[in-house]
mmCIF file of C-alpha atoms in Angstrom:
data_model
loop_
_atom_site.group_PDB
_atom_site.id
_atom_site.type_symbol
_atom_site.label_atom_id
_atom_site.label_comp_id
_atom_site.label_asym_id
_atom_site.label_seq_id
_atom_site.Cartn_x
_atom_site.Cartn_y
_atom_site.Cartn_z
ATOM 1 C CA MET N 1222 -30.291 -33.419 43.704
ATOM 2 C CA ASN N 1223 -34.057 -32.054 43.520
ATOM 3 C CA LYS N 1224 -35.454 -28.652 42.208
ATOM 4 C CA GLY N 1225 -36.847 -26.457 44.521
ATOM 5 C CA GLY N 1226 -37.735 -29.402 47.040
ATOM 6 C CA SER N 1227 -40.133 -31.030 44.480
ATOM 7 C CA SER N 1228 -40.139 -34.877 44.544
ATOM 8 C CA ILE N 1229 -39.773 -35.210 40.649
ATOM 9 C CA PRO N 1230 -36.001 -36.566 40.142
ATOM 10 C CA ASP N 1231 -34.426 -34.033 37.571
ATOM 11 C CA GLU N 1232 -33.576 -36.743 34.742
ATOM 12 C CA GLU N 1233 -37.294 -37.594 35.129
ATOM 13 C CA TRP N 1234 -38.426 -33.798 34.921
ATOM 14 C CA GLU N 1235 -36.156 -32.976 31.899
ATOM 15 C CA ARG N 1236 -37.579 -36.367 30.272
ATOM 16 C CA PHE N 1237 -41.350 -35.033 30.947
ATOM 17 C CA LEU N 1238 -40.363 -31.320 29.469
ATOM 18 C CA ARG N 1239 -38.807 -32.995 26.247
ATOM 19 C CA GLU N 1240 -41.990 -35.492 25.790
ATOM 20 C CA ALA N 1241 -44.338 -32.452 26.312
ATOM 21 C CA GLU N 1242 -42.850 -30.499 23.938
ATOM 22 C CA ALA N 1243 -42.990 -33.332 21.319
ATOM 23 C CA GLY N 1244 -46.208 -34.280 21.930
ATOM 24 C CA THR N 1245 -45.056 -37.912 23.023
ATOM 25 C CA PRO N 1246 -48.157 -40.354 23.617
ATOM 26 C CA GLY N 1247 -48.254 -41.359 27.261
ATOM 27 C CA ALA N 1248 -46.815 -38.147 28.659
ATOM 28 C CA PRO N 1249 -49.073 -36.533 31.498
ATOM 29 C CA GLU N 1250 -51.819 -34.366 30.151
ATOM 30 C CA GLU N 1251 -52.088 -32.067 33.367
ATOM 31 C CA PRO N 1252 -48.898 -31.652 35.136
ATOM 32 C CA SER N 1253 -49.023 -29.944 38.779
ATOM 33 C CA ALA N 1254 -49.199 -26.128 38.904
ATOM 34 C CA ARG N 1255 -45.791 -26.206 40.414
ATOM 35 C CA ALA N 1256 -44.982 -27.983 36.907
ATOM 36 C CA ARG N 1257 -46.690 -25.465 34.608
ATOM 37 C CA MET N 1258 -44.910 -22.668 36.408
ATOM 38 C CA VAL N 1259 -41.737 -24.396 35.863
ATOM 39 C CA THR N 1260 -42.108 -24.667 32.339
ATOM 40 C CA ARG N 1261 -43.499 -21.461 31.686
ATOM 41 C CA ARG N 1262 -40.346 -19.809 33.228
ATOM 42 C CA LEU N 1263 -38.094 -21.872 31.388
ATOM 43 C CA ARG N 1264 -39.974 -21.026 28.042
ATOM 44 C CA GLU N 1265 -39.668 -17.037 29.279
ATOM 45 C CA GLU N 1266 -36.206 -17.221 30.301
ATOM 46 C CA PRO N 1267 -33.434 -16.913 27.114
ATOM 47 C CA GLY N 1268 -31.212 -18.937 28.947
ATOM 48 C CA PRO N 1269 -30.567 -21.659 31.762
ATOM 49 C CA PRO N 1270 -32.823 -20.713 34.751
ATOM 50 C CA GLN N 1271 -30.599 -19.777 37.646
ATOM 51 C CA GLY N 1272 -28.250 -22.261 39.107
ATOM 52 C CA TRP N 1273 -28.630 -24.266 36.242
ATOM 53 C CA ARG N 1274 -24.763 -24.808 35.655
ATOM 54 C CA THR N 1275 -24.319 -25.914 39.264
ATOM 55 C CA HIS N 1276 -26.271 -29.223 38.838
ATOM 56 C CA GLU N 1277 -23.563 -32.102 37.944
ATOM 57 C CA PRO N 1278 -25.137 -34.494 35.660
ATOM 58 C CA PRO N 1279 -24.280 -38.149 35.834
ATOM 59 C CA ARG N 1280 -23.061 -37.892 31.957
ATOM 60 C CA ARG N 1281 -22.147 -34.909 29.739
ATOM 61 C CA ARG N 1282 -24.749 -33.166 27.669
ATOM 62 C CA ARG N 1283 -23.260 -31.694 24.256
ATOM 63 C CA GLY N 1284 -26.310 -29.266 24.589
ATOM 64 C CA LYS N 1285 -24.816 -27.525 27.380
ATOM 65 C CA ALA N 1286 -20.985 -27.783 26.192
ATOM 66 C CA ARG N 1287 -22.476 -25.790 23.162
ATOM 67 C CA TYR N 1288 -23.948 -22.997 25.398
ATOM 68 C CA VAL N 1289 -20.874 -22.867 27.571
ATOM 69 C CA VAL N 1290 -18.676 -22.159 24.201
ATOM 70 C CA GLY N 1291 -21.203 -19.727 22.674
ATOM 71 C CA LEU N 1292 -21.101 -17.824 25.965
ATOM 72 C CA VAL N 1293 -17.215 -17.468 25.733
ATOM 73 C CA LEU N 1294 -17.210 -16.480 22.270
ATOM 74 C CA VAL N 1295 -19.580 -13.859 22.962
ATOM 75 C CA VAL N 1296 -18.001 -12.687 25.949
ATOM 76 C CA ALA N 1297 -14.475 -12.782 23.907
ATOM 77 C CA LEU N 1298 -15.793 -10.935 21.004
ATOM 78 C CA PHE N 1299 -17.239 -7.962 23.373
ATOM 79 C CA VAL N 1300 -13.840 -7.756 24.906
ATOM 80 C CA VAL N 1301 -12.152 -7.325 21.436
ATOM 81 C CA ALA N 1302 -14.641 -4.560 20.627
ATOM 82 C CA LEU N 1303 -14.026 -2.625 23.956
ATOM 83 C CA ASP N 1304 -10.122 -3.245 23.953
ATOM 84 C CA PRO N 1305 -8.582 -4.324 20.853
ATOM 85 C CA GLY N 1306 -4.975 -3.731 22.198
ATOM 86 C CA ARG N 1307 -5.482 -5.675 24.970
ATOM 87 C CA VAL N 1308 -6.510 -8.920 22.904
ATOM 88 C CA THR N 1309 -3.545 -7.911 20.924
ATOM 89 C CA GLY N 1310 -1.344 -8.283 23.695
ATOM 90 C CA TRP N 1311 -2.908 -11.760 24.801
ATOM 91 C CA PHE N 1312 -1.063 -12.910 21.479
ATOM 92 C CA GLY N 1313 2.122 -11.825 21.862
ATOM 93 C CA PHE N 1314 1.979 -8.246 20.065
ATOM 94 C CA ASP N 1315 3.021 -4.970 21.566
ATOM 95 C CA GLY N 1316 1.917 -1.516 20.833
ATOM 96 C CA GLY N 1317 4.780 -0.544 18.479
ATOM 97 C CA GLY N 1318 6.631 -2.424 15.418
ATOM 98 C CA GLY N 1319 4.483 -5.602 15.981
ATOM 99 C CA SER N 1320 1.048 -3.568 15.955
ATOM 100 C CA ALA N 1321 2.301 -1.531 12.864
ATOM 101 C CA ALA N 1322 2.984 -5.063 11.172
ATOM 102 C CA ALA N 1323 -0.191 -6.796 11.822
ATOM 103 C CA SER N 1324 -1.860 -3.889 10.594
ATOM 104 C CA GLY N 1325 -0.380 -3.806 7.460
ATOM 105 C CA GLN N 1326 1.779 -0.578 7.666
ATOM 106 C CA PRO N 1327 5.533 -0.305 6.585
ATOM 107 C CA THR N 1328 8.323 -1.104 8.714
ATOM 108 C CA LEU N 1329 11.965 -1.221 8.913
ATOM 109 C CA ASP N 1330 12.005 -4.739 8.022
ATOM 110 C CA ASP N 1331 9.093 -4.416 5.239
ATOM 111 C CA PRO N 1332 9.103 -0.926 4.393
ATOM 112 C CA PHE N 1333 6.851 -1.724 1.024
ATOM 113 C CA LYS N 1334 4.251 -3.713 3.341
ATOM 114 C CA GLY N 1335 0.622 -2.869 2.540
ATOM 115 C CA SER N 1336 1.295 -1.053 -0.848
ATOM 116 C CA PRO N 1337 1.153 -2.642 -4.311
ATOM 117 C CA ALA N 1338 4.844 -2.324 -4.400
ATOM 118 C CA GLU N 1339 5.456 -4.805 -2.210
ATOM 119 C CA HIS N 1340 5.077 -7.446 -4.985
ATOM 120 C CA TRP N 1341 6.946 -5.096 -7.535
ATOM 121 C CA ALA N 1342 10.590 -6.005 -8.607
ATOM 122 C CA ALA N 1343 13.510 -4.094 -7.620
ATOM 123 C CA GLY N 1344 15.412 -1.383 -9.343
ATOM 124 C CA THR N 1345 15.646 -1.807 -13.311
ATOM 125 C CA ALA N 1346 14.392 -5.321 -12.846
ATOM 126 C CA GLY N 1347 10.897 -3.391 -12.691
ATOM 127 C CA ILE N 1348 11.530 -2.064 -16.160
ATOM 128 C CA THR N 1349 10.519 -3.948 -19.321
ATOM 129 C CA MET N 1350 12.542 -3.586 -22.370
ATOM 130 C CA PRO N 1351 11.333 -4.455 -26.057
ATOM 131 C CA SER N 1352 13.655 -6.277 -28.440
ATOM 132 C CA ALA N 1353 15.668 -4.291 -30.420
ATOM 133 C CA ARG N 1354 15.070 -4.096 -34.167
ATOM 134 C CA ALA N 1355 16.725 -1.760 -37.038
ATOM 135 C CA THR N 1356 15.043 1.243 -36.832
ATOM 136 C CA GLY N 1357 15.302 4.885 -38.579
ATOM 137 C CA TRP N 1358 19.073 5.569 -39.060
ATOM 138 C CA MET N 1359 20.262 2.835 -36.743
ATOM 139 C CA SER N 1360 20.823 -0.857 -37.368
ATOM 140 C CA GLU N 1361 19.596 -3.353 -34.864
ATOM 141 C CA LYS N 1362 23.144 -3.472 -32.676
ATOM 142 C CA GLN N 1363 22.817 0.590 -32.683
ATOM 143 C CA VAL N 1364 18.848 0.121 -31.176
ATOM 144 C CA ALA N 1365 20.145 -2.055 -28.720
ATOM 145 C CA ASP N 1366 22.946 0.030 -27.695
ATOM 146 C CA ALA N 1367 20.284 2.941 -27.344
ATOM 147 C CA LEU N 1368 17.748 0.919 -25.166
ATOM 148 C CA ASP N 1369 20.402 -0.300 -22.981
ATOM 149 C CA SER N 1370 21.994 3.523 -22.540
ATOM 150 C CA SER N 1371 18.129 4.660 -22.134
ATOM 151 C CA LEU N 1372 17.809 2.105 -19.218
ATOM 152 C CA ALA N 1373 21.060 3.216 -17.797
ATOM 153 C CA PHE N 1374 19.915 7.062 -17.599
ATOM 154 C CA LEU N 1375 16.567 6.056 -15.901
ATOM 155 C CA SER N 1376 18.893 4.100 -13.176
ATOM 156 C CA ASP N 1377 21.329 7.065 -13.043
ATOM 157 C CA SER N 1378 18.783 9.528 -12.198
ATOM 158 C CA GLY N 1379 16.277 7.694 -10.401
ATOM 159 C CA LEU N 1380 18.170 4.966 -8.398
ATOM 160 C CA ASP N 1381 21.949 5.940 -7.718
ATOM 161 C CA PRO N 1382 22.121 6.208 -4.248
ATOM 162 C CA ALA N 1383 24.521 9.218 -4.569
ATOM 163 C CA VAL N 1384 21.768 11.147 -6.336
ATOM 164 C CA LEU N 1385 19.036 9.726 -4.100
ATOM 165 C CA ARG N 1386 21.094 11.562 -1.040
ATOM 166 C CA GLY N 1387 21.559 14.679 -3.136
ATOM 167 C CA GLU N 1388 24.274 15.082 -5.245
ATOM 168 C CA ARG N 1389 24.305 16.324 -8.471
ATOM 169 C CA PRO N 1390 23.397 13.529 -11.142
ATOM 170 C CA VAL N 1391 26.845 13.660 -12.919
ATOM 171 C CA LYS N 1392 26.404 10.333 -14.919
ATOM 172 C CA ALA N 1393 22.844 10.846 -16.039
ATOM 173 C CA ILE N 1394 23.519 14.503 -17.167
ATOM 174 C CA ALA N 1395 26.606 13.453 -19.054
ATOM 175 C CA ALA N 1396 23.849 11.346 -21.550
ATOM 176 C CA LEU N 1397 22.108 14.602 -22.261
ATOM 177 C CA ASN N 1398 22.952 16.171 -25.525
ATOM 178 C CA PRO N 1399 25.145 19.078 -24.902
ATOM 179 C CA LYS N 1400 23.991 20.902 -27.852
ATOM 180 C CA GLN N 1401 20.487 21.302 -26.590
ATOM 181 C CA ALA N 1402 20.136 25.005 -25.743
ATOM 182 C CA ASP N 1403 17.041 24.742 -23.449
ATOM 183 C CA VAL N 1404 18.382 21.580 -21.688
ATOM 184 C CA ARG N 1405 21.607 23.389 -21.045
ATOM 185 C CA GLU N 1406 19.335 26.304 -19.444
ATOM 186 C CA TYR N 1407 17.214 24.170 -17.131
ATOM 187 C CA LEU N 1408 20.465 22.371 -15.986
ATOM 188 C CA ALA N 1409 22.130 25.364 -14.945
ATOM 189 C CA ASN N 1410 19.588 26.641 -12.579
ATOM 190 C CA ALA N 1411 17.780 23.234 -11.593
ATOM 191 C CA PHE N 1412 20.398 22.361 -8.842
ATOM 192 C CA ASP N 1413 21.369 26.062 -7.697
ATOM 193 C CA THR N 1414 18.051 27.679 -7.970
ATOM 194 C CA PRO N 1415 15.454 25.441 -8.560
ATOM 195 C CA ASP N 1416 11.836 26.918 -9.188
ATOM 196 C CA ARG N 1417 8.877 25.691 -10.233
ATOM 197 C CA LYS N 1418 10.005 26.296 -14.178
ATOM 198 C CA ASN N 1419 13.560 24.563 -13.383
ATOM 199 C CA ASP N 1420 12.641 21.793 -10.984
ATOM 200 C CA PRO N 1421 15.386 18.835 -11.027
ATOM 201 C CA LEU N 1422 12.695 16.480 -9.817
ATOM 202 C CA THR N 1423 11.237 16.557 -13.208
ATOM 203 C CA LEU N 1424 14.074 14.311 -14.131
ATOM 204 C CA PHE N 1425 15.947 13.314 -11.290
ATOM 205 C CA SER N 1426 14.778 11.799 -7.626
ATOM 206 C CA ARG N 1427 16.737 13.503 -5.047
ATOM 207 C CA PHE N 1428 15.851 13.749 -0.858
ATOM 208 C CA ASP N 1429 17.587 16.040 1.620
ATOM 209 C CA PRO N 1430 19.787 14.159 3.525
ATOM 210 C CA SER N 1431 19.643 16.565 6.582
ATOM 211 C CA TYR N 1432 15.537 15.614 6.433
ATOM 212 C CA ALA N 1433 15.270 12.367 5.300
ATOM 213 C CA ARG N 1434 16.865 8.937 3.806
ATOM 214 C CA LEU N 1435 16.524 5.675 2.612
ATOM 215 C CA ALA N 1436 14.766 2.908 4.398
ATOM 216 C CA GLY N 1437 17.340 -0.071 3.182
ATOM 217 C CA ASP N 1438 18.711 -0.003 -0.109
ATOM 218 C CA VAL N 1439 15.858 -1.331 -2.253
ATOM 219 C CA ILE N 1440 13.680 0.968 -4.338
ATOM 220 C CA LYS N 1441 10.693 -0.658 -6.439
ATOM 221 C CA THR N 1442 9.967 -0.119 -9.745
ATOM 222 C CA ARG N 1443 6.957 -0.737 -12.362
ATOM 223 C CA GLY N 1444 7.090 0.390 -16.057
ATOM 224 C CA GLY N 1445 8.530 -0.293 -19.316
ATOM 225 C CA ILE N 1446 10.232 1.287 -22.301
ATOM 226 C CA THR N 1447 8.965 1.541 -25.725
ATOM 227 C CA TYR N 1448 10.238 3.205 -29.087
ATOM 228 C CA ARG N 1449 9.742 4.053 -32.685
ATOM 229 C CA GLU N 1450 10.924 6.067 -35.226
ATOM 230 C CA GLY N 1451 10.975 9.859 -34.838
ATOM 231 C CA GLU N 1452 11.567 13.176 -36.602
ATOM 232 C CA ARG N 1453 14.570 12.767 -39.308
ATOM 233 C CA GLY N 1454 14.820 9.208 -38.758
ATOM 234 C CA ALA N 1455 15.762 9.411 -35.056
ATOM 235 C CA VAL N 1456 15.213 6.510 -32.895
ATOM 236 C CA GLU N 1457 12.600 7.835 -30.190
ATOM 237 C CA VAL N 1458 12.628 5.966 -26.998
ATOM 238 C CA THR N 1459 10.013 6.447 -24.233
ATOM 239 C CA ALA N 1460 10.400 5.482 -20.789
ATOM 240 C CA ASP N 1461 7.292 5.464 -18.250
ATOM 241 C CA VAL N 1462 8.329 4.122 -14.965
ATOM 242 C CA THR N 1463 6.882 4.500 -11.708
ATOM 243 C CA PHE N 1464 9.550 4.547 -8.355
ATOM 244 C CA VAL N 1465 8.708 3.820 -5.118
ATOM 245 C CA TYR N 1466 11.166 5.158 -2.070
ATOM 246 C CA PRO N 1467 10.631 3.692 1.031
ATOM 247 C CA LEU N 1468 12.131 6.567 3.696
ATOM 248 C CA VAL N 1469 12.560 7.525 7.311
ATOM 249 C CA ARG N 1470 13.711 10.490 8.841
ATOM 250 C CA ALA N 1471 17.165 11.594 8.713
ATOM 251 C CA SER N 1472 17.609 12.070 12.579
ATOM 252 C CA GLY N 1473 16.240 10.665 15.641
ATOM 253 C CA ASP N 1474 15.184 7.202 16.610
ATOM 254 C CA SER N 1475 11.824 7.100 15.193
ATOM 255 C CA ASP N 1476 10.978 3.913 12.734
ATOM 256 C CA GLU N 1477 8.373 5.127 11.055
ATOM 257 C CA VAL N 1478 8.245 4.670 7.480
ATOM 258 C CA ALA N 1479 7.131 6.962 4.652
ATOM 259 C CA ARG N 1480 6.964 6.137 0.903
ATOM 260 C CA THR N 1481 7.241 8.909 -1.914
ATOM 261 C CA ILE N 1482 6.057 7.592 -5.483
ATOM 262 C CA ALA N 1483 7.340 9.314 -8.726
ATOM 263 C CA ARG N 1484 5.878 8.354 -11.863
ATOM 264 C CA ARG N 1485 8.189 9.834 -14.717
ATOM 265 C CA GLU N 1486 7.808 9.765 -18.654
ATOM 266 C CA ILE N 1487 10.814 10.571 -20.571
ATOM 267 C CA VAL N 1488 10.841 10.960 -24.482
ATOM 268 C CA MET N 1489 14.518 10.411 -25.520
ATOM 269 C CA SER N 1490 15.469 11.454 -29.067
ATOM 270 C CA TRP N 1491 18.700 9.368 -30.348
ATOM 271 C CA ASP N 1492 19.154 11.731 -33.521
ATOM 272 C CA ASP N 1493 20.970 10.680 -36.551
ATOM 273 C CA PRO N 1494 24.578 12.808 -36.104
ATOM 274 C CA ASP N 1495 24.175 13.667 -39.826
ATOM 275 C CA LYS N 1496 20.962 15.589 -39.377
ATOM 276 C CA VAL N 1497 21.024 17.131 -35.923
ATOM 277 C CA LEU N 1498 23.942 18.545 -33.806
ATOM 278 C CA THR N 1499 24.720 16.050 -31.068
ATOM 279 C CA GLU N 1500 27.660 14.242 -29.375
ATOM 280 C CA PRO N 1501 28.076 10.659 -29.891
ATOM 281 C CA GLY N 1502 26.303 8.615 -26.976
ATOM 282 C CA THR N 1503 23.889 11.522 -26.007
ATOM 283 C CA PHE N 1504 20.154 12.007 -26.795
ATOM 284 C CA SER N 1505 18.047 15.084 -26.941
ATOM 285 C CA LEU N 1506 15.419 15.274 -24.374
ATOM 286 C CA LYS N 1507 12.057 15.631 -26.467
ATOM 287 C CA ALA N 1508 9.637 15.683 -23.559
ATOM 288 C CA TYR N 1509 9.729 15.003 -19.926
ATOM 289 C CA ARG N 1510 7.549 15.259 -16.496
ATOM 290 C CA VAL N 1511 6.639 13.712 -13.365
ATOM 291 C CA ASP N 1512 3.803 12.977 -11.475
ATOM 292 C CA SER N 1513 4.521 12.398 -7.568
ATOM 293 C CA ALA N 1514 2.875 11.440 -4.237
ATOM 294 C CA ASN N 1515 4.224 12.252 -0.874
ATOM 295 C CA GLY N 1516 7.107 14.371 -2.071
ATOM 296 C CA GLY N 1517 5.724 18.081 -1.284
ATOM 297 C CA CYS N 1518 3.359 19.345 -3.938
ATOM 298 C CA SER N 1519 4.331 22.919 -4.387
ATOM 299 C CA ASN N 1520 7.602 22.921 -2.746
ATOM 300 C CA THR N 1521 10.588 24.413 -4.887
ATOM 301 C CA THR N 1522 13.358 22.818 -2.765
ATOM 302 C CA GLY N 1523 14.616 20.790 -5.452
ATOM 303 C CA TYR N 1524 14.466 17.600 -3.104
ATOM 304 C CA PHE N 1525 11.623 15.663 -2.365
ATOM 305 C CA ARG N 1526 10.192 16.355 1.177
ATOM 306 C CA PRO N 1527 8.194 13.259 2.350
ATOM 307 C CA GLU N 1528 5.271 13.903 4.913
ATOM 308 C CA PHE N 1529 5.729 11.917 8.069
ATOM 309 C CA ALA N 1530 2.993 11.413 10.656
ATOM 310 C CA LYS N 1531 3.672 14.633 12.702
ATOM 311 C CA GLU N 1532 3.817 16.914 9.457
ATOM 312 C CA ARG N 1533 0.923 15.425 7.758
ATOM 313 C CA GLY N 1534 -1.598 17.836 7.489
ATOM 314 C CA PRO N 1535 -5.435 17.615 6.355
ATOM 315 C CA SER N 1536 -5.656 16.596 2.564
ATOM 316 C CA ASP N 1537 -6.706 19.103 0.179
ATOM 317 C CA ASP N 1538 -9.721 18.839 -1.927
ATOM 318 C CA GLY N 1539 -7.465 18.264 -5.186
ATOM 319 C CA THR N 1540 -8.227 15.398 -7.653
ATOM 320 C CA LYS N 1541 -7.968 11.922 -6.344
ATOM 321 C CA VAL N 1542 -5.150 10.050 -7.601
ATOM 322 C CA ASP N 1543 -4.002 6.435 -6.860
ATOM 323 C CA PRO N 1544 0.177 6.720 -7.485
ATOM 324 C CA TYR N 1545 0.384 3.115 -8.041
ATOM 325 C CA GLU N 1546 -2.455 3.027 -10.850
ATOM 326 C CA ARG N 1547 -0.594 2.234 -14.174
ATOM 327 C CA GLY N 1548 -3.677 1.457 -16.034
ATOM 328 C CA THR N 1549 -4.131 4.966 -16.954
ATOM 329 C CA SER N 1550 -1.693 6.962 -19.209
ATOM 330 C CA MET N 1551 0.014 9.908 -18.080
ATOM 331 C CA ASP N 1552 -1.857 12.117 -20.608
ATOM 332 C CA GLU N 1553 -5.282 10.822 -19.147
ATOM 333 C CA ARG N 1554 -3.849 11.417 -15.586
ATOM 334 C CA MET N 1555 -3.283 14.889 -15.766
ATOM 335 C CA ARG N 1556 -5.434 16.320 -18.546
ATOM 336 C CA ASP N 1557 -8.222 17.283 -15.947
ATOM 337 C CA ARG N 1558 -5.668 18.786 -13.655
ATOM 338 C CA ASP N 1559 -4.490 22.456 -13.922
ATOM 339 C CA ALA N 1560 -1.099 23.618 -12.637
ATOM 340 C CA SER N 1561 -2.146 24.275 -9.042
ATOM 341 C CA ASP N 1562 -3.879 20.835 -8.514
ATOM 342 C CA CYS N 1563 -1.574 18.711 -6.916
ATOM 343 C CA GLY N 1564 -4.080 16.164 -6.441
ATOM 344 C CA THR N 1565 -4.550 13.717 -3.497
ATOM 345 C CA ALA N 1566 -2.984 10.662 -3.223
ATOM 346 C CA THR N 1567 -5.660 7.787 -2.231
ATOM 347 C CA ARG N 1568 -2.511 5.846 -0.552
ATOM 348 C CA THR N 1569 0.980 5.861 -0.396
#
């Protein structure tokens, strides 16, 4: 096939253009007026001239194949930019759970997806324990028992399914020194008439069963227990643990998963009964506090109240806090925040 009625065969014309551009000896020095026009048009046009792809060459040219592949890729990228949802559908994903999974959002099958807790241990396995040694008034065996009891308290207060459903933490309360007057007052008010001073969430994790429930039976944790000799020879055990709770709405068929993160620091004093009024097998609370995210900053209901998408409002201007970050101590984290500053979680 000839171009525009020219008598020059296609293959010869292409060879001429290549040789002319390369300055090959023997190439015509002065092509015809039509040749000059076609050459100028080829240089000015960004792509092949009109009708170029209709030509059926006798052998496959790699340059043209690369051009066609490149054009297809450009078109595909353009479609992705305009309508990513359509392209997602091409590969078998829909706009529901599959889309959430693809975007790193938590799902019922993977409620920790998209968070550091995805790689944390579950339950008490995420809480590191020190080796026991004789300390204060306790022997090595007694210290080991105190450490085990401290770990059991963390489980009974932050992992027990009944407590998480809003029931009273009976087993955890039984581990507290009943002779400690301020703790008795706290417990007397925390569950029946909770307020900011007597908030059960400081020590115990609870969710209103009419509002939210756990998404599955796995709770992720990270933290540890340390100890030292305290006042009057007591063994002072400090727990600093972050709990991550995945939740869904209590009613309805929504599969949206929200997460509440609570970091607690509790100092437990295992006192010498010869020096402090106490009951065997119990400890005195020396200090306790909680820093939570997506649990309801200023609510005084006695329950964590996570926000789901429909309830989620604009974030406030409080201090930015990453609830998963554990390189900063609780003292450092809360040093620049007053009582009214709940902080704004950078992620949940």
